[in-house]
mmCIF file of C-alpha atoms and ligand atoms in Angstrom:
data_model
loop_
_atom_site.group_PDB
_atom_site.id
_atom_site.type_symbol
_atom_site.label_atom_id
_atom_site.label_comp_id
_atom_site.label_asym_id
_atom_site.label_seq_id
_atom_site.Cartn_x
_atom_site.Cartn_y
_atom_site.Cartn_z
ATOM 1 C CA MET A 69 121.838 -56.806 -103.270
ATOM 2 C CA THR A 70 118.048 -57.070 -103.252
ATOM 3 C CA MET A 71 116.164 -55.172 -105.954
ATOM 4 C CA LYS A 72 113.435 -52.765 -104.888
ATOM 5 C CA PRO A 73 110.169 -53.822 -106.541
ATOM 6 C CA ASP A 74 108.781 -51.470 -109.181
ATOM 7 C CA ILE A 75 106.028 -49.152 -107.965
ATOM 8 C CA VAL A 76 103.993 -50.138 -111.064
ATOM 9 C CA ARG A 77 103.812 -53.917 -111.518
ATOM 10 C CA ARG A 78 103.484 -54.671 -115.215
ATOM 11 C CA TYR A 79 100.904 -57.302 -116.173
ATOM 12 C CA LEU A 80 102.836 -60.380 -117.295
ATOM 13 C CA HIS A 81 100.850 -60.777 -120.493
ATOM 14 C CA ASN A 82 101.310 -57.297 -121.927
ATOM 15 C CA PRO A 83 100.519 -56.019 -124.456
ATOM 16 C CA ILE A 84 96.786 -56.466 -123.762
ATOM 17 C CA LEU A 85 95.441 -55.138 -127.058
ATOM 18 C CA THR A 86 97.093 -54.814 -130.456
ATOM 19 C CA LYS A 87 96.043 -54.084 -134.022
ATOM 20 C CA ALA A 88 95.866 -57.823 -134.782
ATOM 21 C CA GLU A 89 92.783 -58.087 -132.534
ATOM 22 C CA ILE A 90 90.836 -55.199 -134.064
ATOM 23 C CA PRO A 91 88.113 -56.317 -136.517
ATOM 24 C CA TYR A 92 88.624 -53.350 -138.880
ATOM 25 C CA PRO A 93 91.885 -52.151 -140.470
ATOM 26 C CA VAL A 94 94.089 -50.107 -138.105
ATOM 27 C CA GLU A 95 97.830 -49.687 -137.685
ATOM 28 C CA THR A 96 98.039 -49.002 -133.918
ATOM 29 C CA VAL A 97 96.042 -49.402 -130.666
ATOM 30 C CA HIS A 98 97.147 -46.949 -127.987
ATOM 31 C CA ASN A 99 96.501 -44.049 -125.592
ATOM 32 C CA ALA A 100 93.223 -45.450 -124.263
ATOM 33 C CA ALA A 101 90.774 -44.269 -121.614
ATOM 34 C CA VAL A 102 89.390 -47.040 -119.387
ATOM 35 C CA VAL A 103 86.392 -46.908 -117.012
ATOM 36 C CA LYS A 104 84.274 -49.462 -115.190
ATOM 37 C CA HIS A 105 80.691 -49.377 -116.445
ATOM 38 C CA GLU A 106 78.223 -51.834 -114.921
ATOM 39 C CA ASN A 107 80.001 -55.208 -115.029
ATOM 40 C CA GLU A 108 82.529 -54.291 -117.686
ATOM 41 C CA TYR A 109 85.727 -52.374 -118.179
ATOM 42 C CA ILE A 110 85.230 -50.148 -121.195
ATOM 43 C CA MET A 111 88.294 -49.052 -123.120
ATOM 44 C CA LEU A 112 88.230 -46.213 -125.667
ATOM 45 C CA PHE A 113 91.429 -46.523 -127.661
ATOM 46 C CA ARG A 114 93.107 -44.506 -130.362
ATOM 47 C CA SER A 115 94.142 -46.118 -133.638
ATOM 48 C CA HIS A 116 96.105 -44.739 -136.558
ATOM 49 C CA LEU A 117 94.715 -45.504 -139.983
ATOM 50 C CA ARG A 118 96.985 -45.912 -142.991
ATOM 51 C CA THR A 119 96.358 -42.252 -143.775
ATOM 52 C CA GLY A 120 98.342 -41.427 -140.623
ATOM 53 C CA ARG A 121 95.176 -39.967 -139.073
ATOM 54 C CA SER A 122 93.464 -41.372 -135.994
ATOM 55 C CA ILE A 123 90.056 -42.713 -134.941
ATOM 56 C CA ILE A 124 88.737 -44.000 -131.606
ATOM 57 C CA GLY A 125 87.619 -47.604 -131.039
ATOM 58 C CA LEU A 126 85.934 -49.384 -128.134
ATOM 59 C CA ALA A 127 86.901 -52.628 -126.403
ATOM 60 C CA ARG A 128 85.266 -54.437 -123.474
ATOM 61 C CA SER A 129 86.627 -56.642 -120.713
ATOM 62 C CA PRO A 130 85.222 -58.609 -117.793
ATOM 63 C CA ASP A 131 88.393 -58.244 -115.688
ATOM 64 C CA GLY A 132 90.394 -55.225 -116.899
ATOM 65 C CA PHE A 133 93.032 -57.432 -118.558
ATOM 66 C CA HIS A 134 91.328 -59.336 -121.395
ATOM 67 C CA PHE A 135 89.729 -56.971 -123.887
ATOM 68 C CA ALA A 136 87.706 -57.647 -127.050
ATOM 69 C CA ALA A 137 87.053 -54.852 -129.547
ATOM 70 C CA ASP A 138 83.593 -53.964 -130.873
ATOM 71 C CA PRO A 139 83.097 -54.629 -134.602
ATOM 72 C CA GLU A 140 82.922 -50.923 -135.526
ATOM 73 C CA PRO A 141 84.888 -47.825 -134.420
ATOM 74 C CA PHE A 142 83.312 -45.744 -131.634
ATOM 75 C CA LEU A 143 84.173 -42.233 -132.827
ATOM 76 C CA VAL A 144 85.424 -41.109 -136.233
ATOM 77 C CA PRO A 145 85.905 -37.529 -137.489
ATOM 78 C CA ALA A 146 82.577 -35.647 -137.496
ATOM 79 C CA GLN A 147 80.647 -34.752 -140.630
ATOM 80 C CA ASN A 148 78.545 -32.033 -139.001
ATOM 81 C CA THR A 149 79.147 -28.375 -138.032
ATOM 82 C CA PRO A 150 80.910 -27.126 -135.943
ATOM 83 C CA PHE A 151 82.952 -30.301 -135.343
ATOM 84 C CA ALA A 152 83.763 -31.356 -138.919
ATOM 85 C CA ALA A 153 86.091 -28.415 -139.611
ATOM 86 C CA TYR A 154 88.133 -29.248 -136.505
ATOM 87 C CA GLU A 155 88.291 -33.066 -136.747
ATOM 88 C CA GLU A 156 89.373 -33.312 -140.360
ATOM 89 C CA PHE A 157 92.836 -34.659 -139.421
ATOM 90 C CA GLY A 158 91.516 -37.091 -136.820
ATOM 91 C CA VAL A 159 90.421 -37.690 -133.242
ATOM 92 C CA GLU A 160 92.993 -38.725 -130.637
ATOM 93 C CA ASP A 161 93.796 -39.543 -127.014
ATOM 94 C CA PRO A 162 90.349 -39.837 -125.339
ATOM 95 C CA ARG A 163 89.788 -39.429 -121.588
ATOM 96 C CA VAL A 164 86.567 -40.453 -119.814
ATOM 97 C CA THR A 165 85.135 -39.224 -116.487
ATOM 98 C CA ARG A 166 81.924 -40.398 -114.847
ATOM 99 C CA LEU A 167 79.936 -37.299 -113.860
ATOM 100 C CA ASP A 168 76.287 -36.866 -112.827
ATOM 101 C CA GLY A 169 75.441 -40.471 -113.814
ATOM 102 C CA GLU A 170 76.833 -40.249 -117.353
ATOM 103 C CA TYR A 171 80.256 -40.328 -118.990
ATOM 104 C CA VAL A 172 82.037 -37.249 -120.254
ATOM 105 C CA ILE A 173 84.600 -37.890 -122.982
ATOM 106 C CA THR A 174 87.282 -35.383 -123.930
ATOM 107 C CA TYR A 175 89.492 -35.968 -126.972
ATOM 108 C CA SER A 176 91.936 -34.113 -129.207
ATOM 109 C CA ALA A 177 90.411 -32.829 -132.446
ATOM 110 C CA TYR A 178 93.055 -32.280 -135.123
ATOM 111 C CA SER A 179 92.658 -30.134 -138.234
ATOM 112 C CA ARG A 180 94.461 -27.592 -140.387
ATOM 113 C CA ASN A 181 93.423 -25.146 -137.641
ATOM 114 C CA GLY A 182 95.532 -26.865 -134.979
ATOM 115 C CA VAL A 183 94.585 -29.196 -132.132
ATOM 116 C CA ARG A 184 91.674 -28.412 -129.839
ATOM 117 C CA ILE A 185 89.653 -30.418 -127.353
ATOM 118 C CA ALA A 186 86.122 -31.633 -127.983
ATOM 119 C CA LEU A 187 83.731 -32.846 -125.291
ATOM 120 C CA ALA A 188 81.157 -35.583 -125.893
ATOM 121 C CA LYS A 189 78.796 -37.485 -123.595
ATOM 122 C CA THR A 190 77.434 -40.999 -123.420
ATOM 123 C CA LYS A 191 75.239 -42.857 -120.959
ATOM 124 C CA ASP A 192 75.938 -46.380 -122.149
ATOM 125 C CA PHE A 193 78.812 -46.332 -124.704
ATOM 126 C CA SER A 194 76.430 -47.171 -127.521
ATOM 127 C CA GLN A 195 75.129 -43.674 -128.349
ATOM 128 C CA VAL A 196 77.596 -40.784 -128.175
ATOM 129 C CA GLU A 197 76.680 -37.122 -128.461
ATOM 130 C CA ARG A 198 79.184 -34.346 -129.147
ATOM 131 C CA VAL A 199 78.500 -31.369 -126.889
ATOM 132 C CA SER A 200 81.081 -28.680 -127.556
ATOM 133 C CA LEU A 201 84.610 -27.783 -128.587
ATOM 134 C CA ILE A 202 85.898 -26.596 -125.231
ATOM 135 C CA THR A 203 89.266 -25.061 -126.145
ATOM 136 C CA GLU A 204 90.689 -23.177 -129.070
ATOM 137 C CA ALA A 205 94.060 -24.264 -130.571
ATOM 138 C CA ASP A 206 96.521 -25.442 -129.299
ATOM 139 C CA TYR A 207 95.573 -27.579 -126.327
ATOM 140 C CA ARG A 208 95.861 -31.260 -125.511
ATOM 141 C CA ASN A 209 95.407 -33.631 -122.572
ATOM 142 C CA VAL A 210 92.157 -32.369 -121.012
ATOM 143 C CA VAL A 211 91.087 -34.444 -117.978
ATOM 144 C CA ILE A 212 87.923 -33.606 -116.039
ATOM 145 C CA PHE A 213 87.578 -34.130 -112.280
ATOM 146 C CA PRO A 214 84.704 -36.458 -111.296
ATOM 147 C CA GLU A 215 83.331 -33.921 -108.752
ATOM 148 C CA LYS A 216 82.473 -30.222 -108.649
ATOM 149 C CA PHE A 217 84.276 -27.622 -106.519
ATOM 150 C CA ASP A 218 82.114 -24.811 -105.127
ATOM 151 C CA GLY A 219 79.525 -25.631 -107.785
ATOM 152 C CA LEU A 220 81.994 -25.633 -110.684
ATOM 153 C CA TYR A 221 83.384 -28.445 -112.818
ATOM 154 C CA ALA A 222 87.189 -28.490 -112.998
ATOM 155 C CA ARG A 223 89.650 -29.697 -115.592
ATOM 156 C CA LEU A 224 93.407 -29.989 -116.031
ATOM 157 C CA ASP A 225 94.898 -29.329 -119.445
ATOM 158 C CA ARG A 226 98.088 -28.502 -121.291
ATOM 159 C CA PRO A 227 98.209 -25.533 -123.667
ATOM 160 C CA HIS A 228 101.246 -25.179 -125.961
ATOM 161 C CA SER A 229 103.305 -22.021 -125.837
ATOM 162 C CA GLU A 230 106.446 -20.884 -127.634
ATOM 163 C CA ILE A 231 107.441 -18.767 -124.660
ATOM 164 C CA ALA A 232 106.854 -20.925 -121.591
ATOM 165 C CA PRO A 233 107.590 -24.616 -121.029
ATOM 166 C CA TRP A 234 104.517 -26.766 -121.691
ATOM 167 C CA SER A 235 102.857 -26.933 -118.283
ATOM 168 C CA ILE A 236 99.669 -28.121 -116.554
ATOM 169 C CA TRP A 237 96.829 -25.620 -116.080
ATOM 170 C CA ILE A 238 93.470 -25.781 -114.295
ATOM 171 C CA SER A 239 90.168 -24.209 -115.468
ATOM 172 C CA TYR A 240 86.600 -24.209 -114.159
ATOM 173 C CA SER A 241 83.150 -24.306 -115.726
ATOM 174 C CA PRO A 242 79.531 -24.017 -114.589
ATOM 175 C CA ASP A 243 78.220 -26.249 -117.398
ATOM 176 C CA LEU A 244 81.171 -28.122 -119.076
ATOM 177 C CA ARG A 245 80.835 -25.796 -122.127
ATOM 178 C CA TYR A 246 82.246 -22.467 -120.980
ATOM 179 C CA TRP A 247 85.559 -22.541 -119.151
ATOM 180 C CA GLY A 248 87.527 -19.889 -117.270
ATOM 181 C CA GLN A 249 89.459 -18.904 -114.125
ATOM 182 C CA SER A 250 92.465 -20.567 -115.787
ATOM 183 C CA GLN A 251 95.770 -20.731 -113.971
ATOM 184 C CA LEU A 252 99.083 -22.521 -114.388
ATOM 185 C CA ILE A 253 99.611 -24.924 -111.490
ATOM 186 C CA MET A 254 102.538 -27.189 -112.441
ATOM 187 C CA ARG A 255 105.640 -26.724 -114.602
ATOM 188 C CA PRO A 256 108.249 -29.146 -115.964
ATOM 189 C CA GLU A 257 111.250 -29.315 -113.627
ATOM 190 C CA PRO A 258 114.583 -28.299 -115.221
ATOM 191 C CA TYR A 259 117.252 -31.026 -115.574
ATOM 192 C CA HIS A 260 114.787 -33.663 -114.435
ATOM 193 C CA TRP A 261 113.013 -36.588 -116.179
ATOM 194 C CA ASP A 262 110.033 -34.325 -117.003
ATOM 195 C CA GLU A 263 112.007 -31.216 -117.980
ATOM 196 C CA MET A 264 110.833 -30.740 -121.586
ATOM 197 C CA LYS A 265 107.037 -30.849 -121.198
ATOM 198 C CA ILE A 266 104.338 -32.331 -119.003
ATOM 199 C CA GLY A 267 100.654 -33.077 -119.525
ATOM 200 C CA PRO A 268 97.762 -34.580 -117.567
ATOM 201 C CA GLY A 269 97.289 -38.312 -118.194
ATOM 202 C CA ALA A 270 94.488 -40.150 -116.389
ATOM 203 C CA PRO A 271 91.506 -38.231 -114.962
ATOM 204 C CA PRO A 272 92.296 -37.506 -111.279
ATOM 205 C CA ILE A 273 91.601 -40.254 -108.742
ATOM 206 C CA LYS A 274 90.129 -39.380 -105.331
ATOM 207 C CA THR A 275 92.135 -40.607 -102.315
ATOM 208 C CA ASP A 276 91.885 -39.776 -98.606
ATOM 209 C CA GLN A 277 94.878 -37.488 -98.911
ATOM 210 C CA GLY A 278 94.130 -35.688 -102.165
ATOM 211 C CA TRP A 279 93.389 -36.038 -105.862
ATOM 212 C CA LEU A 280 96.013 -38.263 -107.445
ATOM 213 C CA SER A 281 96.993 -37.163 -110.946
ATOM 214 C CA ILE A 282 99.037 -39.509 -113.124
ATOM 215 C CA TYR A 283 100.771 -37.304 -115.703
ATOM 216 C CA HIS A 284 103.305 -37.740 -118.490
ATOM 217 C CA GLY A 285 106.641 -36.019 -118.635
ATOM 218 C CA VAL A 286 109.077 -35.808 -121.527
ATOM 219 C CA PHE A 287 112.876 -35.675 -121.588
ATOM 220 C CA ARG A 288 114.746 -34.850 -124.774
ATOM 221 C CA THR A 289 117.848 -36.952 -125.496
ATOM 222 C CA MET A 290 120.356 -37.173 -128.367
ATOM 223 C CA ASP A 291 118.255 -40.112 -129.550
ATOM 224 C CA GLY A 292 114.824 -38.445 -129.471
ATOM 225 C CA SER A 293 112.342 -37.808 -126.664
ATOM 226 C CA VAL A 294 111.424 -40.253 -123.869
ATOM 227 C CA TYR A 295 107.850 -40.247 -122.480
ATOM 228 C CA ARG A 296 107.488 -41.397 -118.873
ATOM 229 C CA LEU A 297 104.747 -41.269 -116.215
ATOM 230 C CA GLY A 298 104.773 -39.516 -112.850
ATOM 231 C CA VAL A 299 102.324 -38.566 -110.083
ATOM 232 C CA ALA A 300 101.102 -35.393 -108.383
ATOM 233 C CA LEU A 301 98.685 -34.911 -105.489
ATOM 234 C CA HIS A 302 96.144 -32.061 -105.508
ATOM 235 C CA ASP A 303 94.274 -30.699 -102.478
ATOM 236 C CA LEU A 304 90.859 -32.345 -102.071
ATOM 237 C CA ALA A 305 88.888 -29.110 -101.648
ATOM 238 C CA ASN A 306 91.065 -26.871 -103.849
ATOM 239 C CA PRO A 307 92.514 -28.845 -106.780
ATOM 240 C CA ALA A 308 94.522 -25.823 -107.948
ATOM 241 C CA LYS A 309 96.738 -26.387 -104.921
ATOM 242 C CA ILE A 310 99.341 -29.107 -105.455
ATOM 243 C CA ILE A 311 100.348 -30.796 -102.222
ATOM 244 C CA GLY A 312 103.218 -32.796 -103.690
ATOM 245 C CA VAL A 313 104.758 -34.028 -106.959
ATOM 246 C CA GLY A 314 106.667 -37.314 -106.930
ATOM 247 C CA ASP A 315 110.335 -36.666 -107.651
ATOM 248 C CA SER A 316 110.896 -39.895 -109.592
ATOM 249 C CA TRP A 317 108.969 -41.346 -112.483
ATOM 250 C CA ILE A 318 106.669 -44.294 -111.803
ATOM 251 C CA LEU A 319 106.961 -45.886 -115.251
ATOM 252 C CA GLN A 320 109.360 -45.595 -118.155
ATOM 253 C CA PRO A 321 109.683 -47.458 -121.477
ATOM 254 C CA GLU A 322 111.344 -50.814 -120.728
ATOM 255 C CA ASP A 323 109.463 -53.592 -122.495
ATOM 256 C CA PRO A 324 110.374 -54.081 -126.180
ATOM 257 C CA TRP A 325 106.904 -52.828 -127.297
ATOM 258 C CA GLU A 326 107.421 -49.633 -125.298
ATOM 259 C CA ILE A 327 110.908 -49.015 -126.660
ATOM 260 C CA THR A 328 110.169 -49.710 -130.325
ATOM 261 C CA GLY A 329 107.090 -48.992 -132.395
ATOM 262 C CA TYR A 330 105.311 -46.190 -134.229
ATOM 263 C CA VAL A 331 107.062 -43.674 -131.941
ATOM 264 C CA HIS A 332 109.994 -45.102 -129.953
ATOM 265 C CA ASN A 333 110.367 -44.813 -126.171
ATOM 266 C CA VAL A 334 106.836 -43.873 -125.172
ATOM 267 C CA VAL A 335 104.610 -44.838 -122.264
ATOM 268 C CA PHE A 336 101.541 -42.583 -122.352
ATOM 269 C CA THR A 337 98.429 -42.879 -120.177
ATOM 270 C CA CYS A 338 94.885 -41.646 -120.696
ATOM 271 C CA GLY A 339 93.206 -43.733 -117.989
ATOM 272 C CA ALA A 340 93.459 -45.579 -114.680
ATOM 273 C CA VAL A 341 90.891 -47.462 -112.590
ATOM 274 C CA LEU A 342 90.937 -47.476 -108.777
ATOM 275 C CA GLU A 343 89.771 -50.811 -107.351
ATOM 276 C CA SER A 344 88.086 -51.284 -103.965
ATOM 277 C CA ASP A 345 91.180 -53.038 -102.535
ATOM 278 C CA GLY A 346 93.342 -49.931 -103.004
ATOM 279 C CA THR A 347 95.122 -51.053 -106.154
ATOM 280 C CA VAL A 348 94.975 -48.925 -109.243
ATOM 281 C CA LYS A 349 95.092 -50.345 -112.747
ATOM 282 C CA ILE A 350 97.082 -47.977 -114.928
ATOM 283 C CA TYR A 351 96.647 -48.304 -118.687
ATOM 284 C CA TRP A 352 99.235 -46.991 -121.121
ATOM 285 C CA GLY A 353 100.077 -46.946 -124.781
ATOM 286 C CA GLY A 354 103.452 -48.548 -125.599
ATOM 287 C CA ALA A 355 105.438 -46.742 -128.318
ATOM 288 C CA ASP A 356 102.148 -45.355 -129.743
ATOM 289 C CA THR A 357 101.489 -48.914 -131.001
ATOM 290 C CA VAL A 358 99.939 -51.249 -128.379
ATOM 291 C CA MET A 359 97.986 -51.093 -125.098
ATOM 292 C CA CYS A 360 99.490 -52.236 -121.783
ATOM 293 C CA VAL A 361 98.354 -52.392 -118.149
ATOM 294 C CA GLY A 362 100.019 -52.519 -114.755
ATOM 295 C CA GLU A 363 98.974 -52.264 -111.127
ATOM 296 C CA ALA A 364 100.151 -50.069 -108.273
ATOM 297 C CA ASN A 365 99.048 -49.511 -104.679
ATOM 298 C CA VAL A 366 97.381 -46.140 -104.539
ATOM 299 C CA SER A 367 99.013 -45.606 -101.116
ATOM 300 C CA ASP A 368 102.503 -45.992 -102.672
ATOM 301 C CA LEU A 369 101.695 -43.406 -105.337
ATOM 302 C CA VAL A 370 100.366 -40.974 -102.731
ATOM 303 C CA ALA A 371 103.435 -41.588 -100.534
ATOM 304 C CA LEU A 372 105.738 -40.806 -103.462
ATOM 305 C CA CYS A 373 104.048 -37.395 -103.819
ATOM 306 C CA LEU A 374 104.171 -36.662 -100.099
ATOM 307 C CA ASP A 375 107.570 -38.051 -99.101
ATOM 308 C CA HIS A 376 109.764 -37.607 -102.165
ATOM 309 C CA GLY A 377 108.577 -34.389 -103.708
ATOM 310 C CA ARG A 378 109.894 -31.969 -106.263
ATOM 311 C CA PRO A 379 108.595 -28.397 -106.669
ATOM 312 C CA ALA A 380 105.336 -28.053 -108.634
ATOM 313 C CA LYS A 381 106.549 -24.780 -110.221
HETATM 314 C C1 LIG B 46 102.214 -36.575 -127.813
HETATM 315 C C2 LIG B 46 100.814 -36.973 -128.229
HETATM 316 C C3 LIG B 46 100.534 -38.400 -127.809
HETATM 317 C C4 LIG B 46 101.656 -39.335 -128.190
HETATM 318 C C5 LIG B 46 102.999 -38.770 -127.775
HETATM 319 C C6 LIG B 46 104.179 -39.620 -128.217
HETATM 320 O O1 LIG B 46 102.566 -35.303 -128.255
HETATM 321 O O2 LIG B 46 100.709 -36.846 -129.624
HETATM 322 O O3 LIG B 46 99.353 -38.809 -128.466
HETATM 323 O O4 LIG B 46 101.477 -40.577 -127.549
HETATM 324 O O5 LIG B 46 103.152 -37.472 -128.319
HETATM 325 O O6 LIG B 46 104.223 -39.724 -129.614
#
């Protein structure tokens, strides 16, 4: 019997960045955003400190595979109002979108008040300016589309609720500060690999057939939860409309550093880079401990959404 090749081809030399390569003390390197800026791939990665709280570091690469970390962290909990009160427990899981010639960074701000999302901007990844806290508690996984729709910015996010399963929502904004017109667009699918909760992963990627969203889905087992990655395709003109959701996962924990670590059985993405040849580099944290990369053909991911779908809600 011949084996079908995996839709995501893991890089042979994973993991690509670990705590051993960071020039300041950290316990983990994971859940990183990656974008191409000028001639470099820039990675913003999350690291746990020995307090159990997180900061965000920066690493650079000429090819998207070999990364070297800057000597100092990129973003640590704020000291100034209004951010300080909401970042006291750490900053986590950054996402980056290029918009209007600059980079918009969204990240989770943790505090005794819950988890909310903060938005910051940078032009060059040397200076970073916090703009606004754009959600109240409890939200995570905010990804911003790289284009406007009818003059409005759009984002996907994942509020928590005790009543409904944790689902993906869309909201719109005229200025990236004030957000509204929120609606639920995608739910976890019962008795399916993503049945417990889902959340946006990488900022959506534009393809001819729609916006490709790589999301995470969680399945609870007798031995804890398993985090996997899947794909959904959103209408190009109306991103609230989901054209298709791939029925099967595209990546699950399989390598030893994905199965065992700070949190077992986790692959979690915050970023992917589409290359001009139609491949997409997907970056993921393994077991909340190390960074990994793999490549897929964007056409295969789109085909999975279109040809092997499951209901969006
Ligand atoms: C989620 C987030 C992620 C993390 C994942 C697995 O709830 O906290 O940052 O990677 O759990 O621990």
